[in-house]
Amino acid sequence: MTTILVMGGAGYIGSHTVKHLLDNGYAVVVADNLIYGHREAVDPRAAFIHADLMDKASLDAVFEKYRIEAVIHFAAFAAVGESVADPEKYYRNNVIGTLNLLNAMRSHHVLKIVFSSTCATYGEPQYVPMDEAHPQNPINPYGRTKLMIERIFDDYERAYGLKHIALRYFNAAGASADSSIGESHQPETHLIPLVLQAIQGKRDSIKVFGTDYDTPDGTCIRDYIHVEDLALAHRLAVEKLDIYSGCLNLGTGIGNSVKEIITAAEQVSGRPCPVEYTERRPGDPARLLANNTKAREILGWNPKYTDIRDIIQTAWNWELKRRY
Ligand code: UDP
């Protein structure tokens, strides 16, 4: 049985990928420092080990204990606003932490990695939908850390033969179909959980950041991709590492505006959402949409969730019974 190490496997996308790998016959080792991750999110079928990217001995211990064939690397700080306020934290953990992980991998002759990258590496869109050849000019330290890591992979491939696939996610959304795991950030900043919590009365309202964008209803359009479709893409990527290294966009290519999300959430829950219209949030482009042709071709990936109501339904089911 092939053993995959999932760094950051207690986080949102990581935990869904762990479950998907286990459901598809892989053995999984989860390593996480549990700063933002949730121990309850880790499937009990996986081995769990407490490790931190900044603690080299803890990384070596993982590779000494288990015979790892490939690594999927989710472990990163991912709050854009915080990365602006405290870039040192982001460069240290995300970039130096990844160098530490790559070092441990090389010492143990593991040369395959699938990595969580982001559409934030593109920065302000010059055209939509964006393909992988779109210029990369990230506008915040978070996006810059992810871009630096993509470049490091290219150099490591040339020098050391590292096989790598960086998956550039658009907006991850939803929860597992069985509602056993889902999205839980502290603090929560993402639109869909905030809308669902406003509907439940757990928040006063949802603040819509800007209504004067150049879009049909004036609110921002994003490409929401279901977390289980992301999980599937990670497994397919692991299976392609022998024949492909590079970057792939993961989105549906379908856009939904903030107002459409609120309407869909009201339909799914059958309840009204209290809304407050406020100023734009700095750094938000009007539209972000993926061209996902390359991921479809290279991975044979076909996202299952193409209707935003189905995505929100899974998120709503999770909100009603969330465990963490
Ligand atoms: N958004 C909003 N109110 C919120 C949170 C987000 O209007 O409280 C908008 C945000 O401006 C963006 C979209 O919802 O257009 C998705 O934002 P999110 O933070 O979920 O993801 P991002 O696109 O920033 O990665």
GROMACS .gro file of C-alpha atoms and ligand atoms in nm:
model
  349
    1MET     CA    1   0.000   0.000   0.000
    2THR     CA    2   0.131   0.344  -0.090
    3THR     CA    3   0.183   0.576   0.207
    4ILE     CA    4   0.123   0.948   0.162
    5LEU     CA    5   0.235   1.209   0.413
    6VAL     CA    6  -0.018   1.491   0.444
    7MET     CA    7   0.148   1.793   0.606
    8GLY     CA    8  -0.127   2.010   0.749
    9GLY     CA    9  -0.379   1.726   0.726
   10ALA     CA   10  -0.585   1.862   1.016
   11GLY     CA   11  -0.684   2.176   0.824
   12TYR     CA   12  -0.982   2.240   0.600
   13ILE     CA   13  -0.866   2.115   0.259
   14GLY     CA   14  -0.609   1.879   0.411
   15SER     CA   15  -0.863   1.687   0.620
   16HIS     CA   16  -1.090   1.633   0.319
   17THR     CA   17  -0.794   1.511   0.115
   18VAL     CA   18  -0.695   1.268   0.392
   19LYS     CA   19  -1.045   1.119   0.393
   20HIS     CA   20  -1.048   1.092   0.014
   21LEU     CA   21  -0.707   0.919   0.004
   22LEU     CA   22  -0.817   0.669   0.269
   23ASP     CA   23  -1.141   0.599   0.081
   24ASN     CA   24  -0.931   0.525  -0.227
   25GLY     CA   25  -0.692   0.270  -0.080
   26TYR     CA   26  -0.398   0.482   0.035
   27ALA     CA   27  -0.230   0.466   0.374
   28VAL     CA   28  -0.206   0.817   0.518
   29VAL     CA   29   0.019   0.979   0.775
   30VAL     CA   30  -0.102   1.320   0.892
   31ALA     CA   31   0.151   1.563   1.037
   32ASP     CA   32   0.017   1.887   1.184
   33ASN     CA   33   0.114   2.136   1.455
   34LEU     CA   34  -0.257   2.187   1.538
   35ILE     CA   35  -0.215   2.566   1.561
   36TYR     CA   36  -0.502   2.617   1.317
   37GLY     CA   37  -0.586   2.254   1.244
   38HIS     CA   38  -0.838   2.043   1.433
   39ARG     CA   39  -0.745   1.704   1.575
   40GLU     CA   40  -1.115   1.602   1.540
   41ALA     CA   41  -1.093   1.665   1.165
   42VAL     CA   42  -0.834   1.392   1.116
   43ASP     CA   43  -0.984   1.065   1.002
   44PRO     CA   44  -0.920   0.795   1.266
   45ARG     CA   45  -0.795   0.561   0.992
   46ALA     CA   46  -0.490   0.789   0.942
   47ALA     CA   47  -0.177   0.782   1.157
   48PHE     CA   48  -0.128   1.117   1.332
   49ILE     CA   49   0.200   1.274   1.432
   50HIS     CA   50   0.254   1.615   1.588
   51ALA     CA   51   0.510   1.801   1.378
   52ASP     CA   52   0.594   2.160   1.291
   53LEU     CA   53   0.766   2.295   0.981
   54MET     CA   54   0.993   2.508   1.200
   55ASP     CA   55   1.104   2.208   1.406
   56LYS     CA   56   1.342   2.013   1.182
   57ALA     CA   57   1.377   1.724   1.427
   58SER     CA   58   0.999   1.672   1.424
   59LEU     CA   59   1.006   1.653   1.043
   60ASP     CA   60   1.293   1.404   1.039
   61ALA     CA   61   1.105   1.194   1.293
   62VAL     CA   62   0.810   1.157   1.054
   63PHE     CA   63   1.029   1.026   0.771
   64GLU     CA   64   1.220   0.797   1.006
   65LYS     CA   65   0.905   0.642   1.146
   66TYR     CA   66   0.716   0.589   0.818
   67ARG     CA   67   0.815   0.488   0.466
   68ILE     CA   68   0.666   0.780   0.274
   69GLU     CA   69   0.626   0.769  -0.105
   70ALA     CA   70   0.495   1.121  -0.162
   71VAL     CA   71   0.404   1.433   0.034
   72ILE     CA   72   0.098   1.656   0.002
   73HIS     CA   73   0.184   1.987   0.163
   74PHE     CA   74  -0.099   2.204   0.300
   75ALA     CA   75   0.079   2.342   0.606
   76ALA     CA   76   0.082   2.720   0.573
   77PHE     CA   77  -0.050   3.037   0.726
   78ALA     CA   78  -0.321   3.160   0.490
   79ALA     CA   79  -0.481   3.481   0.618
   80VAL     CA   80  -0.417   3.757   0.366
   81GLY     CA   81  -0.477   4.047   0.608
   82GLU     CA   82  -0.248   3.900   0.871
   83SER     CA   83   0.023   3.847   0.608
   84VAL     CA   84   0.018   4.222   0.540
   85ALA     CA   85   0.035   4.308   0.912
   86ASP     CA   86   0.299   4.045   1.000
   87PRO     CA   87   0.490   3.935   0.688
   88GLU     CA   88   0.777   3.790   0.891
   89LYS     CA   89   0.544   3.522   1.025
   90TYR     CA   90   0.444   3.429   0.669
   91TYR     CA   91   0.787   3.426   0.509
   92ARG     CA   92   0.927   3.228   0.800
   93ASN     CA   93   0.658   2.963   0.829
   94ASN     CA   94   0.554   2.930   0.466
   95VAL     CA   95   0.886   2.971   0.284
   96ILE     CA   96   1.150   2.865   0.536
   97GLY     CA   97   0.912   2.598   0.668
   98THR     CA   98   0.877   2.453   0.318
   99LEU     CA   99   1.256   2.455   0.275
  100ASN     CA  100   1.279   2.258   0.600
  101LEU     CA  101   1.024   2.008   0.471
  102LEU     CA  102   1.206   1.971   0.137
  103ASN     CA  103   1.531   1.919   0.323
  104ALA     CA  104   1.382   1.639   0.535
  105MET     CA  105   1.233   1.485   0.220
  106ARG     CA  106   1.568   1.492   0.037
  107SER     CA  107   1.751   1.340   0.334
  108HIS     CA  108   1.506   1.049   0.319
  109HIS     CA  109   1.503   1.019  -0.062
  110VAL     CA  110   1.142   1.134  -0.099
  111LEU     CA  111   1.123   1.343  -0.415
  112LYS     CA  112   0.753   1.382  -0.486
  113ILE     CA  113   0.533   1.666  -0.362
  114VAL     CA  114   0.187   1.808  -0.430
  115PHE     CA  115   0.147   2.159  -0.297
  116SER     CA  116  -0.136   2.399  -0.202
  117SER     CA  117  -0.083   2.704  -0.414
  118THR     CA  118  -0.338   2.971  -0.486
  119CYS     CA  119  -0.488   3.202  -0.747
  120ALA     CA  120  -0.351   3.477  -0.516
  121THR     CA  121  -0.017   3.419  -0.694
  122TYR     CA  122  -0.169   3.590  -1.001
  123GLY     CA  123  -0.261   3.917  -0.831
  124GLU     CA  124  -0.492   4.159  -1.013
  125PRO     CA  125  -0.637   3.972  -1.314
  126GLN     CA  126  -0.532   4.098  -1.656
  127TYR     CA  127  -0.796   3.873  -1.815
  128VAL     CA  128  -1.053   3.617  -1.700
  129PRO     CA  129  -1.081   3.323  -1.698
  130MET     CA  130  -0.716   3.304  -1.593
  131ASP     CA  131  -0.499   3.024  -1.728
  132GLU     CA  132  -0.169   2.911  -1.581
  133ALA     CA  133   0.024   3.137  -1.821
  134HIS     CA  134  -0.138   3.447  -1.668
  135PRO     CA  135   0.138   3.676  -1.527
  136GLN     CA  136   0.205   3.624  -1.157
  137ASN     CA  137   0.221   3.951  -0.964
  138PRO     CA  138   0.082   3.875  -0.618
  139ILE     CA  139  -0.037   4.180  -0.426
  140ASN     CA  140   0.018   4.058  -0.070
  141PRO     CA  141   0.285   3.868   0.129
  142TYR     CA  142   0.066   3.555   0.148
  143GLY     CA  143   0.051   3.529  -0.232
  144ARG     CA  144   0.422   3.606  -0.258
  145THR     CA  145   0.515   3.322  -0.022
  146LYS     CA  146   0.321   3.076  -0.239
  147LEU     CA  147   0.481   3.208  -0.559
  148MET     CA  148   0.829   3.179  -0.405
  149ILE     CA  149   0.762   2.817  -0.320
  150GLU     CA  150   0.649   2.743  -0.676
  151ARG     CA  151   0.984   2.887  -0.798
  152ILE     CA  152   1.178   2.686  -0.540
  153PHE     CA  153   1.017   2.368  -0.674
  154ASP     CA  154   1.135   2.448  -1.029
  155ASP     CA  155   1.491   2.499  -0.906
  156TYR     CA  156   1.480   2.183  -0.693
  157GLU     CA  157   1.358   1.983  -0.989
  158ARG     CA  158   1.653   2.099  -1.201
  159ALA     CA  159   1.906   2.044  -0.925
  160TYR     CA  160   1.770   1.747  -0.730
  161GLY     CA  161   1.501   1.587  -0.947
  162LEU     CA  162   1.207   1.696  -0.728
  163LYS     CA  163   0.874   1.601  -0.888
  164HIS     CA  164   0.611   1.861  -0.798
  165ILE     CA  165   0.260   1.973  -0.877
  166ALA     CA  166   0.142   2.307  -0.737
  167LEU     CA  167  -0.237   2.330  -0.734
  168ARG     CA  168  -0.361   2.688  -0.757
  169TYR     CA  169  -0.695   2.688  -0.580
  170PHE     CA  170  -0.960   2.947  -0.644
  171ASN     CA  171  -1.224   2.974  -0.364
  172ALA     CA  172  -1.248   2.649  -0.166
  173ALA     CA  173  -1.600   2.590  -0.033
  174GLY     CA  174  -1.839   2.328   0.105
  175ALA     CA  175  -1.798   2.029   0.334
  176SER     CA  176  -1.784   1.650   0.305
  177ALA     CA  177  -2.104   1.494   0.170
  178ASP     CA  178  -2.151   1.299   0.497
  179SER     CA  179  -2.109   1.622   0.703
  180SER     CA  180  -1.839   1.459   0.913
  181ILE     CA  181  -1.584   1.733   0.838
  182GLY     CA  182  -1.610   2.088   0.711
  183GLU     CA  183  -1.477   2.442   0.719
  184SER     CA  184  -1.380   2.590   1.057
  185HIS     CA  185  -1.139   2.883   1.069
  186GLN     CA  186  -1.060   3.093   1.373
  187PRO     CA  187  -1.128   3.374   1.307
  188GLU     CA  188  -1.360   3.299   1.014
  189THR     CA  189  -1.317   3.540   0.723
  190HIS     CA  190  -1.468   3.344   0.433
  191LEU     CA  191  -1.793   3.442   0.274
  192ILE     CA  192  -1.999   3.120   0.275
  193PRO     CA  193  -1.952   3.022   0.642
  194LEU     CA  194  -2.012   3.384   0.745
  195VAL     CA  195  -2.337   3.398   0.546
  196LEU     CA  196  -2.458   3.068   0.693
  197GLN     CA  197  -2.372   3.180   1.045
  198ALA     CA  198  -2.559   3.510   0.991
  199ILE     CA  199  -2.862   3.306   0.877
  200GLN     CA  200  -2.839   3.101   1.196
  201GLY     CA  201  -2.825   3.416   1.409
  202LYS     CA  202  -2.470   3.340   1.521
  203ARG     CA  203  -2.363   3.674   1.366
  204ASP     CA  204  -2.559   3.998   1.342
  205SER     CA  205  -2.534   4.018   0.963
  206ILE     CA  206  -2.314   3.954   0.663
  207LYS     CA  207  -2.129   4.262   0.546
  208VAL     CA  208  -2.115   4.279   0.168
  209PHE     CA  209  -1.783   4.439   0.077
  210GLY     CA  210  -1.875   4.676  -0.207
  211THR     CA  211  -2.173   4.702  -0.442
  212ASP     CA  212  -2.016   4.923  -0.710
  213TYR     CA  213  -1.796   4.671  -0.889
  214ASP     CA  214  -1.812   4.636  -1.267
  215THR     CA  215  -2.021   4.317  -1.251
  216PRO     CA  216  -2.390   4.258  -1.335
  217ASP     CA  217  -2.512   4.306  -0.975
  218GLY     CA  218  -2.221   4.524  -0.855
  219THR     CA  219  -2.074   4.263  -0.615
  220CYS     CA  220  -1.753   4.062  -0.659
  221ILE     CA  221  -1.754   3.738  -0.857
  222ARG     CA  222  -1.549   3.441  -0.738
  223ASP     CA  223  -1.498   3.084  -0.857
  224TYR     CA  224  -1.616   2.854  -0.575
  225ILE     CA  225  -1.472   2.503  -0.594
  226HIS     CA  226  -1.600   2.225  -0.371
  227VAL     CA  227  -1.350   2.092  -0.118
  228GLU     CA  228  -1.417   1.730  -0.225
  229ASP     CA  229  -1.336   1.822  -0.586
  230LEU     CA  230  -1.011   1.971  -0.453
  231ALA     CA  231  -0.942   1.651  -0.258
  232LEU     CA  232  -0.993   1.444  -0.573
  233ALA     CA  233  -0.750   1.665  -0.766
  234HIS     CA  234  -0.481   1.608  -0.500
  235ARG     CA  235  -0.507   1.231  -0.534
  236LEU     CA  236  -0.498   1.252  -0.914
  237ALA     CA  237  -0.195   1.482  -0.888
  238VAL     CA  238  -0.008   1.235  -0.664
  239GLU     CA  239  -0.077   0.970  -0.927
  240LYS     CA  240   0.067   1.192  -1.205
  241LEU     CA  241   0.393   1.296  -1.035
  242ASP     CA  242   0.599   1.044  -1.232
  243ILE     CA  243   0.504   1.205  -1.562
  244TYR     CA  244   0.424   1.569  -1.487
  245SER     CA  245   0.566   1.856  -1.284
  246GLY     CA  246   0.410   2.202  -1.292
  247CYS     CA  247   0.119   2.421  -1.189
  248LEU     CA  248  -0.254   2.362  -1.236
  249ASN     CA  249  -0.556   2.581  -1.166
  250LEU     CA  250  -0.837   2.429  -0.963
  251GLY     CA  251  -1.168   2.606  -1.010
  252THR     CA  252  -1.492   2.531  -1.192
  253GLY     CA  253  -1.463   2.829  -1.427
  254ILE     CA  254  -1.815   2.926  -1.315
  255GLY     CA  255  -1.848   3.252  -1.125
  256ASN     CA  256  -2.092   3.354  -0.854
  257SER     CA  257  -2.135   3.702  -0.710
  258VAL     CA  258  -2.158   3.779  -0.339
  259LYS     CA  259  -2.529   3.854  -0.384
  260GLU     CA  260  -2.580   3.520  -0.563
  261ILE     CA  261  -2.414   3.339  -0.273
  262ILE     CA  262  -2.647   3.507  -0.025
  263THR     CA  263  -2.956   3.424  -0.235
  264ALA     CA  264  -2.845   3.062  -0.278
  265ALA     CA  265  -2.782   3.030   0.097
  266GLU     CA  266  -3.130   3.166   0.168
  267GLN     CA  267  -3.280   2.909  -0.070
  268VAL     CA  268  -3.081   2.619   0.075
  269SER     CA  269  -3.157   2.707   0.438
  270GLY     CA  270  -3.510   2.835   0.377
  271ARG     CA  271  -3.431   3.134   0.598
  272PRO     CA  272  -3.353   3.504   0.533
  273CYS     CA  273  -2.998   3.639   0.569
  274PRO     CA  274  -2.947   3.974   0.742
  275VAL     CA  275  -2.729   4.182   0.507
  276GLU     CA  276  -2.534   4.504   0.552
  277TYR     CA  277  -2.383   4.676   0.250
  278THR     CA  278  -2.042   4.829   0.325
  279GLU     CA  279  -1.733   4.969   0.157
  280ARG     CA  280  -1.504   4.764  -0.067
  281ARG     CA  281  -1.236   4.557   0.105
  282PRO     CA  282  -0.890   4.669  -0.019
  283GLY     CA  283  -0.728   4.430  -0.267
  284ASP     CA  284  -1.046   4.256  -0.391
  285PRO     CA  285  -1.059   4.228  -0.771
  286ALA     CA  286  -1.407   4.241  -0.931
  287ARG     CA  287  -1.374   3.894  -1.087
  288LEU     CA  288  -1.159   3.587  -1.033
  289LEU     CA  289  -1.229   3.291  -1.259
  290ALA     CA  290  -1.022   2.984  -1.340
  291ASN     CA  291  -0.950   2.840  -1.678
  292ASN     CA  292  -0.927   2.476  -1.565
  293THR     CA  293  -0.851   2.316  -1.903
  294LYS     CA  294  -0.500   2.213  -1.803
  295ALA     CA  295  -0.611   2.034  -1.483
  296ARG     CA  296  -0.881   1.853  -1.679
  297GLU     CA  297  -0.633   1.743  -1.945
  298ILE     CA  298  -0.337   1.651  -1.727
  299LEU     CA  299  -0.522   1.499  -1.431
  300GLY     CA  300  -0.838   1.376  -1.602
  301TRP     CA  301  -1.011   1.585  -1.334
  302ASN     CA  302  -1.376   1.675  -1.370
  303PRO     CA  303  -1.526   1.876  -1.084
  304LYS     CA  304  -1.853   1.721  -0.970
  305TYR     CA  305  -2.003   2.026  -0.799
  306THR     CA  306  -2.096   2.283  -1.061
  307ASP     CA  307  -2.410   2.431  -0.899
  308ILE     CA  308  -2.340   2.672  -0.614
  309ARG     CA  309  -2.657   2.557  -0.434
  310ASP     CA  310  -2.520   2.203  -0.408
  311ILE     CA  311  -2.194   2.339  -0.267
  312ILE     CA  312  -2.378   2.555  -0.013
  313GLN     CA  313  -2.608   2.264   0.080
  314THR     CA  314  -2.304   2.064   0.201
  315ALA     CA  315  -2.174   2.369   0.393
  316TRP     CA  316  -2.520   2.420   0.550
  317ASN     CA  317  -2.547   2.054   0.655
  318TRP     CA  318  -2.206   2.091   0.820
  319GLU     CA  319  -2.297   2.418   0.995
  320LEU     CA  320  -2.602   2.250   1.149
  321LYS     CA  321  -2.398   1.971   1.308
  322ARG     CA  322  -2.043   2.100   1.325
  323ARG     CA  323  -1.819   1.924   1.576
  324TYR     CA  324  -1.530   2.173   1.582
  325UDP     N1  325  -1.687   3.897   0.118
  325UDP     C1  326  -1.785   3.982   0.167
  325UDP     N2  327  -1.808   3.984   0.301
  325UDP     C2  328  -1.738   3.906   0.389
  325UDP     C3  329  -1.639   3.820   0.338
  325UDP     C4  330  -1.615   3.819   0.203
  325UDP     O1  331  -1.850   4.055   0.091
  325UDP     O2  332  -1.762   3.916   0.511
  325UDP     C5  333  -1.661   3.892  -0.028
  325UDP     C6  334  -1.518   3.929  -0.066
  325UDP     O3  335  -1.509   4.066  -0.092
  325UDP     C7  336  -1.498   3.844  -0.192
  325UDP     C8  337  -1.587   3.723  -0.170
  325UDP     O4  338  -1.679   3.760  -0.067
  325UDP     O5  339  -1.547   3.914  -0.305
  325UDP     C9  340  -1.510   3.601  -0.122
  325UDP     O6  341  -1.429   3.638  -0.014
  325UDP     P1  342  -1.351   3.533   0.076
  325UDP     O7  343  -1.285   3.610   0.187
  325UDP     O8  344  -1.442   3.422   0.112
  325UDP     O9  345  -1.243   3.471  -0.022
  325UDP     P2  346  -1.127   3.543  -0.109
  325UDP    O10  347  -1.187   3.565  -0.246
  325UDP    O11  348  -1.091   3.671  -0.041
  325UDP    O12  349  -1.019   3.442  -0.110
   0.00000   0.00000   0.00000
